[in-house]
Tab-separated table of C-alpha atoms in Angstrom:
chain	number	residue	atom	x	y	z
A	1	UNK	CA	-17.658	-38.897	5.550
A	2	UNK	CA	-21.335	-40.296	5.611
A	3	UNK	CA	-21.929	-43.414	7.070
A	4	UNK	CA	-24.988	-45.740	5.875
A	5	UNK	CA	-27.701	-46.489	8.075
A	6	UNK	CA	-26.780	-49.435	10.525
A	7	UNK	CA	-26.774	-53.101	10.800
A	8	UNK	CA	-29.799	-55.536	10.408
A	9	UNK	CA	-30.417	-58.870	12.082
A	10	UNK	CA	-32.933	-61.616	12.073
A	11	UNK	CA	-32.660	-64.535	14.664
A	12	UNK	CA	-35.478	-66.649	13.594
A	13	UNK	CA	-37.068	-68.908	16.916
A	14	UNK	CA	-36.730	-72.138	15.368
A	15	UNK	CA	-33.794	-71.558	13.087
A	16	UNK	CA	-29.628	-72.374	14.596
A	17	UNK	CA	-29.098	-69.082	12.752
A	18	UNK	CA	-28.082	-65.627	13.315
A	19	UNK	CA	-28.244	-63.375	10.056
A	20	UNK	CA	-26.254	-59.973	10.513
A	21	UNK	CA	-26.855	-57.198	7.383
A	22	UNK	CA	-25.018	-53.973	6.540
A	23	UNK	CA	-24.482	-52.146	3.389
A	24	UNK	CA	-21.569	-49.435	3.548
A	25	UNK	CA	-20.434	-46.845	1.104
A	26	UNK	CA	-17.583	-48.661	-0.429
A	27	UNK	CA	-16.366	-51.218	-3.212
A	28	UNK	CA	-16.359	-54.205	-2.672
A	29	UNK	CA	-12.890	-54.751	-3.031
A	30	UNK	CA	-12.342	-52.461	-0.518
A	31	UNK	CA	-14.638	-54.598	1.553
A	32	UNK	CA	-12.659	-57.803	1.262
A	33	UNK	CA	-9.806	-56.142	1.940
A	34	UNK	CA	-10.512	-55.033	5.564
A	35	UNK	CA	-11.955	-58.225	5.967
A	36	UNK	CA	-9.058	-60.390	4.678
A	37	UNK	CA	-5.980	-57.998	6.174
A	38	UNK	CA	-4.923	-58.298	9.293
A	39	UNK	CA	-3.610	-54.960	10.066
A	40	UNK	CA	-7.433	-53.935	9.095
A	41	UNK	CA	-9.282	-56.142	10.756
A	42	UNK	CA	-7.822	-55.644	14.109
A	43	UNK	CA	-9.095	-52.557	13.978
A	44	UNK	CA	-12.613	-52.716	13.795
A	45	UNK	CA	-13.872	-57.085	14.606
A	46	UNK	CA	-15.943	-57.245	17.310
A	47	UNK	CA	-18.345	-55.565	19.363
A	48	UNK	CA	-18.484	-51.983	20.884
A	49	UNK	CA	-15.611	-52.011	23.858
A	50	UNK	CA	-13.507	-54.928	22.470
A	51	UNK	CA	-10.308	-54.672	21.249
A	52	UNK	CA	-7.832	-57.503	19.701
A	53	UNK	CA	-4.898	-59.325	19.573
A	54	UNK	CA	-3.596	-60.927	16.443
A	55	UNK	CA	-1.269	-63.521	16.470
A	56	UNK	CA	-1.963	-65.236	12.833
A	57	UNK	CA	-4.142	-65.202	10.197
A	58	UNK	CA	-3.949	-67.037	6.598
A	59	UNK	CA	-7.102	-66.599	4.660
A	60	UNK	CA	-6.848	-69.372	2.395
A	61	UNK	CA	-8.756	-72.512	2.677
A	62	UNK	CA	-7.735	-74.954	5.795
A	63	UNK	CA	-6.063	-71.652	6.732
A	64	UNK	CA	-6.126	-70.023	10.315
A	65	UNK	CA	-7.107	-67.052	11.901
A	66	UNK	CA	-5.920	-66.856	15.835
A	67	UNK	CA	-6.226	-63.600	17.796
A	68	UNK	CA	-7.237	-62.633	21.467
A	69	UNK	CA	-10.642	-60.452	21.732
A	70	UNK	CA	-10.117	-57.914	25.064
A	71	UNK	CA	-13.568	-57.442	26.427
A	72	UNK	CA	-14.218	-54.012	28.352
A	73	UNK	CA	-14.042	-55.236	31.822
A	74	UNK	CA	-10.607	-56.941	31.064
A	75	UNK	CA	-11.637	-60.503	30.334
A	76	UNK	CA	-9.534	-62.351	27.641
A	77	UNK	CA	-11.221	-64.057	24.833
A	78	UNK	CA	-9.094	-66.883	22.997
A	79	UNK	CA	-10.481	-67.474	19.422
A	80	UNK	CA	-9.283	-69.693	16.574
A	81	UNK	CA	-10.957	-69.461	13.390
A	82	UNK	CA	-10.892	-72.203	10.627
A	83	UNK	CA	-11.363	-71.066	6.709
A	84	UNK	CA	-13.065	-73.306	4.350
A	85	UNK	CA	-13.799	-71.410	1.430
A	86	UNK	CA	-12.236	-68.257	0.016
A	87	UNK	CA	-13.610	-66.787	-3.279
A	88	UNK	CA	-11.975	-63.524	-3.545
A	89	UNK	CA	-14.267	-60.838	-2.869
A	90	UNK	CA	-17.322	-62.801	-2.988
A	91	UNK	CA	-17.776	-64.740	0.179
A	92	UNK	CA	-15.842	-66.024	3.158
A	93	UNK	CA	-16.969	-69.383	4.910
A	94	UNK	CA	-15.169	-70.146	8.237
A	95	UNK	CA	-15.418	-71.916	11.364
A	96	UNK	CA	-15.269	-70.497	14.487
A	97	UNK	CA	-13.166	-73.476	17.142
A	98	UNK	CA	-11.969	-73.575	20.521
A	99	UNK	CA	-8.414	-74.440	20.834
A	100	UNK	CA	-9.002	-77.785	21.955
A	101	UNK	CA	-10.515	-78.497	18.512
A	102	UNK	CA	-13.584	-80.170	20.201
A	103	UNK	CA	-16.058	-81.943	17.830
A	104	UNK	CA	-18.776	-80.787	21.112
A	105	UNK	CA	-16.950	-77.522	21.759
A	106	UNK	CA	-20.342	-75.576	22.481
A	107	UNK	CA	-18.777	-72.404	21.174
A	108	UNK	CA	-17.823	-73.943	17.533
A	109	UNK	CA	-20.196	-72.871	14.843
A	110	UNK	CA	-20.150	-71.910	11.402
A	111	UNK	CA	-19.745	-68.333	9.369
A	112	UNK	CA	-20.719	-67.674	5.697
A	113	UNK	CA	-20.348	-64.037	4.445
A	114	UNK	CA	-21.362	-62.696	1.231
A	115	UNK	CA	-20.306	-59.531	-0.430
A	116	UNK	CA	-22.774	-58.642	-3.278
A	117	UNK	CA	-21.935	-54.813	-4.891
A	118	UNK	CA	-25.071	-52.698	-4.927
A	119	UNK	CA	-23.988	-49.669	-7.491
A	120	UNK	CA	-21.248	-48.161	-5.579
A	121	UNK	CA	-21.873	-49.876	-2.695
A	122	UNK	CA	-21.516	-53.177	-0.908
A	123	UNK	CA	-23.977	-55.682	0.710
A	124	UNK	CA	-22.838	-57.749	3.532
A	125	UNK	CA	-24.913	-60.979	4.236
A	126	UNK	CA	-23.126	-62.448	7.643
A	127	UNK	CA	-24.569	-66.077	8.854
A	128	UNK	CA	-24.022	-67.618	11.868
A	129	UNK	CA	-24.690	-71.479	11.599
A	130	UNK	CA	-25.079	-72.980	15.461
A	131	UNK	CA	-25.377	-77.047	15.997
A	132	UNK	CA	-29.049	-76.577	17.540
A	133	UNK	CA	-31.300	-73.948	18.216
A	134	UNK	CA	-30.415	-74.569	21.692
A	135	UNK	CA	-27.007	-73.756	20.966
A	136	UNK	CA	-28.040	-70.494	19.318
A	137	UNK	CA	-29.989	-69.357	22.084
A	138	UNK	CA	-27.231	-70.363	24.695
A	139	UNK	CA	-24.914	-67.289	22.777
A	140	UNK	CA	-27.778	-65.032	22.571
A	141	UNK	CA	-27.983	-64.862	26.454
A	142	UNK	CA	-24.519	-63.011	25.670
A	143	UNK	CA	-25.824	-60.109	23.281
A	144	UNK	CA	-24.311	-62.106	20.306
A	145	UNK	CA	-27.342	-60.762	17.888
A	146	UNK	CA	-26.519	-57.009	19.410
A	147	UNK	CA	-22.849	-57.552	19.123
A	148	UNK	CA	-23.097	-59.203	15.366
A	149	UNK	CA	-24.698	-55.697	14.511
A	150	UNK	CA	-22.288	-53.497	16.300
A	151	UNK	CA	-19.076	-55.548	14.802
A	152	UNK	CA	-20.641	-54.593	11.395
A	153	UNK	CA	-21.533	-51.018	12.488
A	154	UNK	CA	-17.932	-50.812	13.510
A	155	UNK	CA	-16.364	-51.840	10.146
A	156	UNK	CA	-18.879	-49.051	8.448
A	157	UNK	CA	-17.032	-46.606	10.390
A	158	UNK	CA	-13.706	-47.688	9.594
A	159	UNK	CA	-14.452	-47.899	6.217
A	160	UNK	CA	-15.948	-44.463	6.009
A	161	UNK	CA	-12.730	-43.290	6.912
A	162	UNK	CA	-10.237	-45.940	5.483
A	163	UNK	CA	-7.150	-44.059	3.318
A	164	UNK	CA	-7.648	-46.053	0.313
A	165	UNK	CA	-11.653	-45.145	0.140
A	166	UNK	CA	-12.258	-43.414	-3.287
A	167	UNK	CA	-13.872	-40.429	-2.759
A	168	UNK	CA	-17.819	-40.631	-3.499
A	169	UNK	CA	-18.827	-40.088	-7.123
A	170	UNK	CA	-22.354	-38.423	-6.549
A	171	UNK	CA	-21.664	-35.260	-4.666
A	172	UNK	CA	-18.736	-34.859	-6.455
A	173	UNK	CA	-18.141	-30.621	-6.707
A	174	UNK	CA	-16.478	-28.201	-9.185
A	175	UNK	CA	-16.366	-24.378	-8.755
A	176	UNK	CA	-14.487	-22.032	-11.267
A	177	UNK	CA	-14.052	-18.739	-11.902
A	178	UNK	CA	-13.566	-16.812	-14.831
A	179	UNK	CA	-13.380	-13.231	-16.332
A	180	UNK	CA	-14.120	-11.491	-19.407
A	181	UNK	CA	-13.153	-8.278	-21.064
A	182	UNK	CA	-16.726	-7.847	-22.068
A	183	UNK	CA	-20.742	-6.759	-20.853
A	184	UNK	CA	-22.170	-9.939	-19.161
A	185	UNK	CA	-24.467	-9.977	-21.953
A	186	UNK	CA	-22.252	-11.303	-24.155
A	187	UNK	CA	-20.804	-13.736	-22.049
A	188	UNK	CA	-24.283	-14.751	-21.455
A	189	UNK	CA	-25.321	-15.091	-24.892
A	190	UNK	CA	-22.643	-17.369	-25.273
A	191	UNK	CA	-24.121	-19.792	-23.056
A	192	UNK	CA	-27.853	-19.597	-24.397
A	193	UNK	CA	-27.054	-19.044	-28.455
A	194	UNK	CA	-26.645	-22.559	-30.349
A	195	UNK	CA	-23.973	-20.941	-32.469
A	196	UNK	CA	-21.931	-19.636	-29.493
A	197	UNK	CA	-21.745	-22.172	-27.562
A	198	UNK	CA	-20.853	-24.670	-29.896
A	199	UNK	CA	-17.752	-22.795	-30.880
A	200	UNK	CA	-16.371	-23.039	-27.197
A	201	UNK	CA	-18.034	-26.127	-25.347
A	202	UNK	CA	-15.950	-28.924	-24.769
A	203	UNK	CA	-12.020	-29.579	-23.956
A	204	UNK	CA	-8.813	-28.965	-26.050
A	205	UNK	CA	-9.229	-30.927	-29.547
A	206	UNK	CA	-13.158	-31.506	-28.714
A	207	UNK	CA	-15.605	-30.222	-30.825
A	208	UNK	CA	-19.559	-29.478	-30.899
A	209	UNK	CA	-20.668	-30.586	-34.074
A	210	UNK	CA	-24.575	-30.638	-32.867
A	211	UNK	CA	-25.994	-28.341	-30.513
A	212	UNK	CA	-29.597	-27.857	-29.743
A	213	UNK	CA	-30.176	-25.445	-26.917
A	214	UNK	CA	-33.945	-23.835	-25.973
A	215	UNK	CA	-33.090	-21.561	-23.223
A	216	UNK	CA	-35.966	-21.255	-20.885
A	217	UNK	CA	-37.059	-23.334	-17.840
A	218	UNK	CA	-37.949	-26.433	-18.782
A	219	UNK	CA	-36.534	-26.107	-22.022
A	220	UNK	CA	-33.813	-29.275	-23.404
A	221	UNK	CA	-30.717	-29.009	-24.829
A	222	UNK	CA	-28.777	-31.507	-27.000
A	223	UNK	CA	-25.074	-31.448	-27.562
A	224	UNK	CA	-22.891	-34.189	-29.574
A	225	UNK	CA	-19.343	-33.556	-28.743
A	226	UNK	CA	-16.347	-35.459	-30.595
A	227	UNK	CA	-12.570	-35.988	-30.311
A	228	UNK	CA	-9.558	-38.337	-29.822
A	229	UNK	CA	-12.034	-40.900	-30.442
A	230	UNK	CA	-14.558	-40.220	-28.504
A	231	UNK	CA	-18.442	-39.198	-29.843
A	232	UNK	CA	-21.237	-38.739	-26.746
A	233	UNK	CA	-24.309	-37.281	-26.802
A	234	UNK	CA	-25.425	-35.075	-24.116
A	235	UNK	CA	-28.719	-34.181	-23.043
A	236	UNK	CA	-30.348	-31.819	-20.308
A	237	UNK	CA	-32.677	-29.465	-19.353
A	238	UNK	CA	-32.747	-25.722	-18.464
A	239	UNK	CA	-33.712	-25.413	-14.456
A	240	UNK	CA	-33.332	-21.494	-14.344
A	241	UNK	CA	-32.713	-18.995	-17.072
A	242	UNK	CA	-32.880	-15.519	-15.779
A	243	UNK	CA	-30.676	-13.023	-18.428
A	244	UNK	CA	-27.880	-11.916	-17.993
A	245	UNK	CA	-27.351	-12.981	-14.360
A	246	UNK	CA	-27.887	-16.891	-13.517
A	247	UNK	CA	-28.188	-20.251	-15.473
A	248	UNK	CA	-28.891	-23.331	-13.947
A	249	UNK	CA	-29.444	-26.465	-16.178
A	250	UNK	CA	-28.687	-30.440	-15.718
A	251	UNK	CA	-26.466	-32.479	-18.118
A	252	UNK	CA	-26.723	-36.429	-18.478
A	253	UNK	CA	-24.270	-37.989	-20.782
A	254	UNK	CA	-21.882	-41.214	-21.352
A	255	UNK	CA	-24.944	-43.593	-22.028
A	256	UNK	CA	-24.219	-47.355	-21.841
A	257	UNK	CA	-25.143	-50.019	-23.934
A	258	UNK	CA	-28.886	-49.965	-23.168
A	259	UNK	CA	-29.023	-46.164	-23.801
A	260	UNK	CA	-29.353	-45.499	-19.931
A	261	UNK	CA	-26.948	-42.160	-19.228
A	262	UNK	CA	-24.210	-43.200	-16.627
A	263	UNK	CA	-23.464	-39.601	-15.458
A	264	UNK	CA	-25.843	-36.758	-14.501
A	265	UNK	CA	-24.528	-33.028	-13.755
A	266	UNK	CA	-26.098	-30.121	-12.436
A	267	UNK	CA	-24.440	-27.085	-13.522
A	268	UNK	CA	-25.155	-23.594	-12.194
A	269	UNK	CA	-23.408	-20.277	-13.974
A	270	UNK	CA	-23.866	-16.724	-12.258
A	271	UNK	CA	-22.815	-13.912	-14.257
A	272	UNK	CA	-21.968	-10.392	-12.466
A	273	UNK	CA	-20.644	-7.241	-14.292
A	274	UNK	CA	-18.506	-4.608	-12.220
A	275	UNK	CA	-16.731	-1.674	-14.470
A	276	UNK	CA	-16.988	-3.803	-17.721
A	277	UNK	CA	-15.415	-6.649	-16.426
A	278	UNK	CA	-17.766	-9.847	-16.539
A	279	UNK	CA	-17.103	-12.373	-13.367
A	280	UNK	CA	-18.320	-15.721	-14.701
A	281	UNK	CA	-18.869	-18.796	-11.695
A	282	UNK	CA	-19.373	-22.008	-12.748
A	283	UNK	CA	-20.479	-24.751	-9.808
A	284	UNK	CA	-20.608	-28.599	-11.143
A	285	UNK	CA	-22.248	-31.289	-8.768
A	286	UNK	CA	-22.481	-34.684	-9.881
A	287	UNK	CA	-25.901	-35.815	-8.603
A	288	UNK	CA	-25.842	-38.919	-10.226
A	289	UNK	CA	-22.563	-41.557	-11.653
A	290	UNK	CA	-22.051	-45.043	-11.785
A	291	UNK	CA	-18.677	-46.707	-10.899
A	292	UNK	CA	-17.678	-47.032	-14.616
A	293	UNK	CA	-17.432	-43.072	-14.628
A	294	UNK	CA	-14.687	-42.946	-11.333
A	295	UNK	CA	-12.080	-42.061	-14.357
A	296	UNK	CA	-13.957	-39.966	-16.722
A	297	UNK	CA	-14.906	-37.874	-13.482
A	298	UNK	CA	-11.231	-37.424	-12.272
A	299	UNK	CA	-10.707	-35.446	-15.845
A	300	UNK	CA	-13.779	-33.266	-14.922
A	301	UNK	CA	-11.895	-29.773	-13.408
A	302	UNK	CA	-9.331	-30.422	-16.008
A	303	UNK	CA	-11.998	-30.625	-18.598
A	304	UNK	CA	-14.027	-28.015	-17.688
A	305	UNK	CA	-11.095	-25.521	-17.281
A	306	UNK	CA	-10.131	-26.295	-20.778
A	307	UNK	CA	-13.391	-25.443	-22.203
A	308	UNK	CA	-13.765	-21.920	-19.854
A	309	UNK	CA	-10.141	-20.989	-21.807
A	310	UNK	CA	-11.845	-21.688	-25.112
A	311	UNK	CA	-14.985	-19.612	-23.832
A	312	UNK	CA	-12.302	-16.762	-23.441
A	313	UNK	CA	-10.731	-17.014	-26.162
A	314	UNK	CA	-14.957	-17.158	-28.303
A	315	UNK	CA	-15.632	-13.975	-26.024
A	316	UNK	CA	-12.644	-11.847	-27.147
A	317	UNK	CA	-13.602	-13.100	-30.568
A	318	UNK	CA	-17.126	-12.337	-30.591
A	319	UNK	CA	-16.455	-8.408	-28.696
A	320	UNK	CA	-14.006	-8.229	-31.687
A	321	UNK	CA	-16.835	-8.352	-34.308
A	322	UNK	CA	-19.326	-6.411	-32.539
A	323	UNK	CA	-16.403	-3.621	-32.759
């Protein structure tokens, strides 16, 4: 699983702040969740090395988080953490106390983070608010910028690999194999004639009532295909076209309200012939999706097999007449 370049952070000279950055590859629900769970975030909070403790934690406002850090060489760090604000998944705010619950405790500061989604990902916007400047620089001497970064590396990672991650949209890959009864320039013809393929393309109880095709590199297509309620125009482009053997063209479809397609598809079809018999693979990779189309694509193989059994069925048709 890839893992988004790492963590960002500014400590300004005459700021009390330290600002920590990371984006990661996963919703932000997802994101609160490892942040608000205990059994997740013991796994990844604090720098490289550490390891933790829990003993409590009630995200909630006036609510308290207590847990042990284990630093490499052994030491034993005692935290106690204070919530103030908890707007579900938008943004923690928390204060970090000793256990004496000293107004001058020099280790007591302040923690905002912000979860903004970016697409399909999510922005994290950690800020540490210190008393002075002086204050600030007194936990710098101890790495803290370095270890705000690798805390937020370190939840990247367990994200990437987290059980409940959905898998990635874009990148998203089909291959399926069919054959045919029939020369492989038929089968190609089917995917390159206007009247052919609009007999076969789509799912079970989908039809093609428009279809537009100019097969030759660079040339568009346009298909409208309807059923069960639905009515979506796709559009694309021819990358290859070499007959009978390969076809290679892109597919954008499911536009949104502003007419901006929400799904993008490139779609490769090789066609080899061995004692009559006509080998068709298809390969599908989504190079571009937004969220909205997580469900739409988890129909895709399904989809796509249904309208290679109606290609079968056009093929045996088709041979049929030429007969």
């Amino acid at each position: 699983m890839a893992v988004t370049a790492g963590s960002s952070a500014v400590a300004a000279p005459n700021e009390a702040t330290i600002v920590v950055r990371r984006t990661v590859d996963a919703p932000r629900e997802l994101v609160w969740q490892v942040w608000t769970d205990p059994k997740h975030i013991v796994q990844w909070w604090g720098p490289n090395g550490f390891t933790n403790t829990m003993q409590s934690m009630e995200v909630k406002p006036g609510g308290v988080w207590r847990f042990v850090m284990h630093g490499p060489d052994g030491t034993d760090y005692d935290n106690r953490i204070v919530y103030h604000e908890v707007v579900k998944p938008e943004r923690l705010i928390f204060e970090h106390r000793g256990e004496d619950n000293s107004e001058v405790d020099p280790h007591r500061f302040h923690v905002s983070v912000l979860f903004t989604e970016k697409g399909d990902q999510t922005e994290i916007v950690m800020c540490s608010t210190f008393p002075s400047v002086e204050a600030r620089n007194a936990v710098m001497k101890f790495n803290a910028v370095e270890g705000g970064k690798q805390t937020l590396d370190k939840m990247a990672l367990y994200l990437a690999h987290h059980p409940d991650r959905p898998e990635p949209l874009i990148g998203r890959r089909v291959v399926m194999h069919r054959s045919f009864a029939a020369p492989r320039e038929l089968v190609f013809r089917m995917w390159t004639d206007e009247k052919h393929m609009a007999a076969w393309w789509g799912p079970r109880h989908f039809t093609a009532p428009e279809c537009k095709l100019d097969a030759r590199p660079g040339g568009k297509l346009a298909i409208r295909m309807t059923g069960l309620g639905f009515d979506d125009p796709l559009e694309g482009n021819f990358v290859e076209v070499d007959p009978p053997h390969r076809l290679v063209f892109t597919a954008m479809a499911m536009a949104d309200e502003n007419g901006k397609h929400q799904l993008q598809n490139r779609n490769t079809v090789t066609f080899a012939e061995h004692n009559g018999v006509t080998t068709l693979t298809l390969e599908v990779v989504v190079e571009y999706a937004t969220a909205a189309m997580a469900p739409a694509l988890g129909g895709m193989e399904q989809g796509w097999r249904e309208s290679l059994d109606k290609l079968v069925e056009a093929v045996a048709l088709e041979k049929g007449k030429i007969r």
